[in-house]
Amino acid sequence: MTNDEILQQIYDNTLVGNKPEVVALTEEGIEAQIPPETLLFEALIPALEEVGARFERGDFFVPEMLIAGRAMSGALELLRPLLADSGSEKIGTFLMGTVKGDVHDIGKNLVDIMLEGAGFNVIDIGVQVAPETFVEAIQEHKPDVVGFSAFLTTTMPMFKVNIEAIEKAGLRDEVIIMVGGAPVTQEYADVVGADGYAPDAAGATKRAKELLEQRRALTAA
Ligand code: B1M
């Protein structure tokens, strides 16, 4: 198979949620030296975007979304060690979770991988994370940055609830707060009082590093 054929096959099989085939093809792509970013941005993510579009049109239902998500997650596990260089010196701790009421985790996991690649020690506390769980995790791990992911318009309001819980616990000045997820915008992040927002995993990494540097420069001054 040519590289283009491998990418096309990964796209087609992710779309129909054929996890064993997606995993095998991703392995084949890695062996053929296709860059992990190409596998991700030219096959896997476009397939999930198409799944979302079909769901919106009523051509796909939740089970189809679920199996496509599982296929993507299988490939992501193979790409993780290639995208995240865990050997680099740690630049800070990032606590990450998907907000209460929301089970989406693929985008969050991708952000984790990119953050790890940039040298962050990432503590991921999962999906459907309640505000009090975020507070407890901040007390336990003392992260530099806390990230909330939300993928539904109905769960985005949890950002504000989380920030209020962190304020109430007297921890707001201790952490940088970042938010993100498909429906989130910079405007919304500003409204809820987050320190940072990014539209994607690469942007989240860049923004987290900038915010951390700014915070450290202020503390050193
Ligand atoms: Co759901 N789902 N889903 N889903 N799902 C979406 C999100 C949707 C857009 C589909 C659509 O209608 N087009 C829609 C949301 C509409 C809205 O509210 N705006 C939707 C819906 C409606 C639902 C249900 C309500 C369906 C139902 O039950 N009727 C239900 C909700 C369940 C719940 O959470 N309570 C539901 C369920 C599911 C599955 C469980 C079946 C499955 C999730 C599997 C999983 O995650 N383990 C699923 C899937 C797979 C999707 C789509 C198809 C794919 C999501 C994905 O992984 N994208 C999605 C359609 C779409 O996105 N086009 C859809 C790929 C991923 C790499 O991108 O998630 O955007 P993304 O992550 C990006 C950025 O957002 C950003 O970086 C990531 C990487 O670049 N980012 C951050 C993420 N977190 C960040 C944090 C940051 C910064 C950036 O700082 C801290």
Short mmCIF file of C-alpha atoms and ligand atoms in Angstrom, two decimals:
data_model
loop_
_atom_site.label_atom_id
_atom_site.label_comp_id
_atom_site.label_asym_id
_atom_site.label_seq_id
_atom_site.Cartn_x
_atom_site.Cartn_y
_atom_site.Cartn_z
CA MET A 1 0.00 0.00 0.00
CA THR A 2 1.19 3.54 -0.67
CA ASN A 3 1.22 6.09 2.16
CA ASP A 4 -1.82 7.83 0.68
CA GLU A 5 -3.68 4.52 0.59
CA ILE A 6 -2.79 3.84 4.24
CA LEU A 7 -4.12 7.30 5.22
CA GLN A 8 -7.30 6.77 3.20
CA GLN A 9 -7.85 3.33 4.76
CA ILE A 10 -7.33 4.73 8.27
CA TYR A 11 -9.91 7.42 7.49
CA ASP A 12 -12.42 4.94 6.06
CA ASN A 13 -12.04 2.43 8.89
CA THR A 14 -12.21 5.09 11.63
CA LEU A 15 -15.41 6.39 10.06
CA VAL A 16 -17.05 2.98 10.41
CA GLY A 17 -15.46 2.27 13.81
CA ASN A 18 -13.39 -0.74 12.78
CA LYS A 19 -10.90 -0.56 15.68
CA PRO A 20 -8.77 -3.68 14.89
CA GLU A 21 -8.25 -2.48 11.32
CA VAL A 22 -7.50 1.11 12.41
CA VAL A 23 -4.92 -0.15 14.92
CA ALA A 24 -3.30 -2.46 12.33
CA LEU A 25 -3.22 0.30 9.71
CA THR A 26 -1.77 2.80 12.18
CA GLU A 27 0.99 0.29 12.95
CA GLU A 28 1.57 -0.08 9.22
CA GLY A 29 1.70 3.71 8.84
CA ILE A 30 4.24 4.02 11.65
CA GLU A 31 6.37 1.29 10.06
CA ALA A 32 6.14 3.11 6.72
CA GLN A 33 7.55 6.20 8.51
CA ILE A 34 4.42 8.31 8.05
CA PRO A 35 4.84 11.09 10.64
CA PRO A 36 2.46 10.63 13.61
CA GLU A 37 1.13 14.16 13.06
CA THR A 38 0.14 13.19 9.49
CA LEU A 39 -1.69 10.09 10.71
CA LEU A 40 -3.48 12.26 13.24
CA PHE A 41 -4.32 15.39 11.26
CA GLU A 42 -4.81 13.88 7.80
CA ALA A 43 -6.70 10.70 8.67
CA LEU A 44 -7.90 10.18 12.25
CA ILE A 45 -9.18 13.65 13.18
CA PRO A 46 -10.86 14.31 9.78
CA ALA A 47 -12.65 10.96 10.16
CA LEU A 48 -14.05 11.98 13.55
CA GLU A 49 -15.08 15.35 12.12
CA GLU A 50 -17.03 13.52 9.43
CA VAL A 51 -18.58 11.27 12.11
CA GLY A 52 -19.73 14.43 13.91
CA ALA A 53 -21.13 15.90 10.69
CA ARG A 54 -23.05 12.68 9.94
CA PHE A 55 -24.39 12.65 13.51
CA GLU A 56 -25.62 16.23 13.08
CA ARG A 57 -27.34 15.28 9.81
CA GLY A 58 -29.02 12.30 11.46
CA ASP A 59 -27.11 9.77 9.31
CA PHE A 60 -25.14 8.45 12.32
CA PHE A 61 -26.34 7.81 15.88
CA VAL A 62 -24.61 7.50 19.26
CA PRO A 63 -23.42 3.87 18.72
CA GLU A 64 -21.63 4.89 15.50
CA MET A 65 -19.99 7.83 17.30
CA LEU A 66 -18.98 5.50 20.12
CA ILE A 67 -17.25 2.90 17.94
CA ALA A 68 -15.54 5.58 15.85
CA GLY A 69 -14.26 7.12 19.10
CA ARG A 70 -12.96 3.75 20.27
CA ALA A 71 -11.16 3.17 16.97
CA MET A 72 -9.51 6.60 17.27
CA SER A 73 -8.50 5.95 20.90
CA GLY A 74 -6.84 2.67 19.85
CA ALA A 75 -4.72 4.51 17.29
CA LEU A 76 -3.94 7.30 19.76
CA GLU A 77 -2.39 4.81 22.19
CA LEU A 78 0.04 3.75 19.46
CA LEU A 79 0.86 7.37 18.60
CA ARG A 80 1.25 8.51 22.22
CA PRO A 81 4.91 7.44 22.67
CA LEU A 82 5.81 9.01 19.32
CA LEU A 83 4.13 12.34 20.07
CA ALA A 84 5.05 12.66 23.75
CA ASP A 85 8.70 12.56 24.67
CA SER A 86 8.45 11.62 28.33
CA GLY A 87 12.24 11.83 28.74
CA SER A 88 12.47 15.61 28.56
CA GLU A 89 13.01 17.70 31.68
CA LYS A 90 9.72 18.62 33.38
CA ILE A 91 8.75 22.27 33.09
CA GLY A 92 5.64 22.19 35.29
CA THR A 93 2.62 20.19 36.42
CA PHE A 94 -0.67 20.30 34.49
CA LEU A 95 -3.83 18.90 36.07
CA MET A 96 -6.40 17.97 33.44
CA GLY A 97 -9.99 16.73 33.41
CA THR A 98 -13.25 16.77 31.45
CA VAL A 99 -15.99 18.59 33.36
CA LYS A 100 -18.93 17.00 35.18
CA GLY A 101 -21.65 15.67 32.88
CA ASP A 102 -19.30 15.20 29.93
CA VAL A 103 -17.77 11.87 28.89
CA HIS A 104 -15.76 13.00 25.84
CA ASP A 105 -12.08 12.33 26.37
CA ILE A 106 -10.31 11.91 23.01
CA GLY A 107 -9.55 15.63 22.61
CA LYS A 108 -8.47 15.88 26.24
CA ASN A 109 -6.15 12.88 25.83
CA LEU A 110 -4.60 14.47 22.77
CA VAL A 111 -3.96 17.67 24.73
CA ASP A 112 -2.32 15.50 27.45
CA ILE A 113 -0.02 13.89 24.89
CA MET A 114 1.09 17.23 23.43
CA LEU A 115 1.63 18.70 26.90
CA GLU A 116 3.75 15.69 27.85
CA GLY A 117 5.70 16.17 24.64
CA ALA A 118 6.38 19.78 25.64
CA GLY A 119 7.75 18.66 29.03
CA PHE A 120 4.73 18.98 31.34
CA ASN A 121 4.06 16.43 34.04
CA VAL A 122 0.39 15.73 33.25
CA ILE A 123 -2.03 14.46 35.89
CA ASP A 124 -5.27 13.47 34.18
CA ILE A 125 -8.18 12.91 36.54
CA GLY A 126 -10.53 11.65 33.86
CA VAL A 127 -14.00 12.55 32.67
CA GLN A 128 -17.16 13.76 34.45
CA VAL A 129 -14.97 15.43 37.07
CA ALA A 130 -16.96 17.21 39.78
CA PRO A 131 -15.84 20.65 41.02
CA GLU A 132 -14.95 19.27 44.46
CA THR A 133 -12.77 16.59 42.83
CA PHE A 134 -10.82 19.30 40.97
CA VAL A 135 -10.38 21.15 44.27
CA GLU A 136 -9.14 18.00 46.06
CA ALA A 137 -6.75 17.21 43.20
CA ILE A 138 -5.31 20.75 43.32
CA GLN A 139 -4.74 20.37 47.07
CA GLU A 140 -3.08 17.00 46.53
CA HIS A 141 -0.93 17.62 43.44
CA LYS A 142 -0.30 21.39 43.64
CA PRO A 143 -0.29 21.85 39.85
CA ASP A 144 0.93 24.98 38.08
CA VAL A 145 -1.92 24.82 35.56
CA VAL A 146 -5.42 23.33 35.77
CA GLY A 147 -7.20 22.50 32.51
CA PHE A 148 -10.91 21.93 32.02
CA SER A 149 -12.22 20.34 28.84
CA ALA A 150 -15.89 20.55 27.81
CA PHE A 151 -17.24 19.27 24.52
CA LEU A 152 -20.93 20.05 24.83
CA THR A 153 -22.64 23.42 24.97
CA THR A 154 -24.58 22.02 27.93
CA THR A 155 -21.44 21.24 29.97
CA MET A 156 -19.45 24.43 29.24
CA PRO A 157 -21.16 26.25 32.15
CA MET A 158 -19.25 23.87 34.47
CA PHE A 159 -16.13 25.98 33.84
CA LYS A 160 -17.63 28.79 35.89
CA VAL A 161 -18.84 26.40 38.59
CA ASN A 162 -15.35 24.88 38.82
CA ILE A 163 -13.66 28.28 39.00
CA GLU A 164 -16.05 29.37 41.75
CA ALA A 165 -15.30 26.19 43.73
CA ILE A 166 -11.56 26.83 43.37
CA GLU A 167 -12.05 30.44 44.50
CA LYS A 168 -14.12 29.30 47.48
CA ALA A 169 -11.36 26.88 48.50
CA GLY A 170 -8.89 29.82 48.47
CA LEU A 171 -6.85 28.26 45.67
CA ARG A 172 -7.52 30.64 42.75
CA ASP A 173 -4.22 32.51 43.11
CA GLU A 174 -2.28 29.25 43.28
CA VAL A 175 -3.14 28.00 39.79
CA ILE A 176 -3.37 29.12 36.19
CA ILE A 177 -6.72 28.01 34.75
CA MET A 178 -7.09 27.00 31.11
CA VAL A 179 -10.23 25.89 29.29
CA GLY A 180 -10.91 24.26 25.95
CA GLY A 181 -13.01 21.87 23.92
CA ALA A 182 -14.83 21.93 20.60
CA PRO A 183 -17.60 24.48 21.41
CA VAL A 184 -15.40 26.75 23.58
CA THR A 185 -14.19 30.15 22.36
CA GLN A 186 -11.76 32.78 23.66
CA GLU A 187 -14.76 35.00 24.35
CA TYR A 188 -16.38 32.32 26.51
CA ALA A 189 -13.11 31.68 28.35
CA ASP A 190 -12.91 35.42 29.16
CA VAL A 191 -16.51 35.49 30.38
CA VAL A 192 -15.98 32.63 32.84
CA GLY A 193 -12.72 34.12 34.12
CA ALA A 194 -10.23 31.57 32.80
CA ASP A 195 -6.61 32.65 32.34
CA GLY A 196 -6.18 30.91 29.03
CA TYR A 197 -7.89 29.18 26.13
CA ALA A 198 -6.72 27.34 23.04
CA PRO A 199 -8.65 25.80 20.15
CA ASP A 200 -6.48 22.70 19.82
CA ALA A 201 -3.80 20.59 21.47
CA ALA A 202 -0.82 22.36 19.91
CA GLY A 203 -2.29 25.75 20.86
CA ALA A 204 -3.00 24.55 24.40
CA THR A 205 0.63 23.57 24.85
CA LYS A 206 1.90 26.89 23.51
CA ARG A 207 -0.52 28.90 25.68
CA ALA A 208 0.26 26.87 28.82
CA LYS A 209 3.99 27.52 28.39
CA GLU A 210 3.40 31.26 27.81
CA LEU A 211 1.16 31.59 30.87
CA LEU A 212 3.62 29.66 33.03
CA GLU A 213 6.53 31.83 31.91
CA GLN A 214 4.50 35.01 32.60
CA ARG A 215 3.56 33.73 36.07
CA ARG A 216 7.16 32.79 36.89
CA ALA A 217 8.47 36.15 35.65
CA LEU A 218 5.95 37.94 37.90
CA THR A 219 6.87 35.85 40.96
CA ALA A 220 10.58 36.39 40.33
CA ALA A 221 10.13 40.19 40.01
CO1 B1M B 1 -20.36 13.36 21.20
N1 B1M B 1 -20.80 15.13 20.54
N2 B1M B 1 -21.94 13.24 22.21
N3 B1M B 1 -19.72 11.56 21.52
N4 B1M B 1 -18.99 13.57 19.78
C1 B1M B 1 -19.83 15.86 19.72
C2 B1M B 1 -18.87 16.67 20.61
C3 B1M B 1 -20.77 16.75 18.80
C4 B1M B 1 -20.09 18.06 18.33
C5 B1M B 1 -21.31 15.93 17.61
C6 B1M B 1 -22.17 16.76 16.69
O1 B1M B 1 -23.32 16.99 16.97
N5 B1M B 1 -21.61 17.24 15.58
C7 B1M B 1 -22.01 16.99 19.77
C8 B1M B 1 -21.91 18.21 20.67
C9 B1M B 1 -22.79 19.37 20.23
C10 B1M B 1 -22.64 20.52 21.15
O2 B1M B 1 -23.04 20.48 22.28
N6 B1M B 1 -22.05 21.60 20.64
C11 B1M B 1 -22.01 15.70 20.58
C12 B1M B 1 -23.15 15.19 21.26
C13 B1M B 1 -24.43 15.94 21.05
C14 B1M B 1 -23.08 14.05 22.09
C15 B1M B 1 -24.22 13.43 22.93
C16 B1M B 1 -25.08 14.45 23.70
C17 B1M B 1 -25.05 12.55 21.98
C18 B1M B 1 -26.30 11.97 22.63
O3 B1M B 1 -26.23 11.22 23.57
N7 B1M B 1 -27.43 12.34 22.06
C19 B1M B 1 -23.44 12.51 23.90
C20 B1M B 1 -23.04 13.23 25.21
C21 B1M B 1 -22.45 12.29 26.24
C22 B1M B 1 -21.89 13.09 27.41
O4 B1M B 1 -20.76 13.54 27.38
N8 B1M B 1 -22.72 13.27 28.44
C23 B1M B 1 -22.20 12.23 23.09
C24 B1M B 1 -21.45 11.05 23.21
C25 B1M B 1 -20.35 10.75 22.45
C26 B1M B 1 -19.64 9.38 22.51
C27 B1M B 1 -19.54 8.83 23.92
C28 B1M B 1 -20.44 8.42 21.66
C29 B1M B 1 -18.28 9.71 21.80
C30 B1M B 1 -17.17 10.12 22.79
C31 B1M B 1 -16.06 9.13 22.84
C32 B1M B 1 -14.92 9.65 23.69
O5 B1M B 1 -14.58 10.81 23.73
N9 B1M B 1 -14.30 8.70 24.37
C33 B1M B 1 -18.62 10.96 21.00
C34 B1M B 1 -17.84 11.45 19.90
C35 B1M B 1 -16.74 10.53 19.40
C36 B1M B 1 -18.07 12.72 19.32
C37 B1M B 1 -17.37 13.36 18.10
C38 B1M B 1 -17.88 12.64 16.85
C39 B1M B 1 -15.87 13.35 18.09
C40 B1M B 1 -15.20 14.02 19.30
C41 B1M B 1 -13.72 13.93 19.16
O6 B1M B 1 -13.08 13.09 19.78
N10 B1M B 1 -13.12 14.77 18.28
C42 B1M B 1 -17.87 14.87 18.20
C43 B1M B 1 -17.99 15.53 16.84
C44 B1M B 1 -16.82 16.45 16.53
O7 B1M B 1 -16.00 16.79 17.37
N11 B1M B 1 -16.76 16.91 15.33
C45 B1M B 1 -19.00 14.77 19.14
C46 B1M B 1 -11.68 14.73 17.96
C47 B1M B 1 -10.87 15.53 18.98
C48 B1M B 1 -9.38 15.39 18.63
O8 B1M B 1 -11.24 16.89 18.84
O9 B1M B 1 -12.69 16.82 20.88
O10 B1M B 1 -12.48 18.96 19.56
P1 B1M B 1 -11.86 17.73 20.06
O11 B1M B 1 -10.58 18.15 20.92
C49 B1M B 1 -9.66 19.17 20.50
C50 B1M B 1 -10.05 20.60 20.95
O12 B1M B 1 -11.38 20.69 21.40
C51 B1M B 1 -9.01 20.98 21.97
O13 B1M B 1 -7.89 20.17 21.64
C52 B1M B 1 -8.35 18.90 21.20
C53 B1M B 1 -7.29 18.27 20.35
O14 B1M B 1 -6.88 19.12 19.28
N12 B1M B 1 -9.24 20.81 23.40
C54 B1M B 1 -8.66 21.64 24.32
C55 B1M B 1 -9.88 19.84 24.06
N13 B1M B 1 -9.75 20.02 25.39
C56 B1M B 1 -9.01 21.12 25.57
C57 B1M B 1 -8.57 21.73 26.74
C58 B1M B 1 -7.77 22.89 26.62
C59 B1M B 1 -7.46 23.40 25.37
C60 B1M B 1 -7.88 22.78 24.20
O15 B1M B 1 -7.29 23.55 27.70
C61 B1M B 1 -7.48 23.00 28.98
#
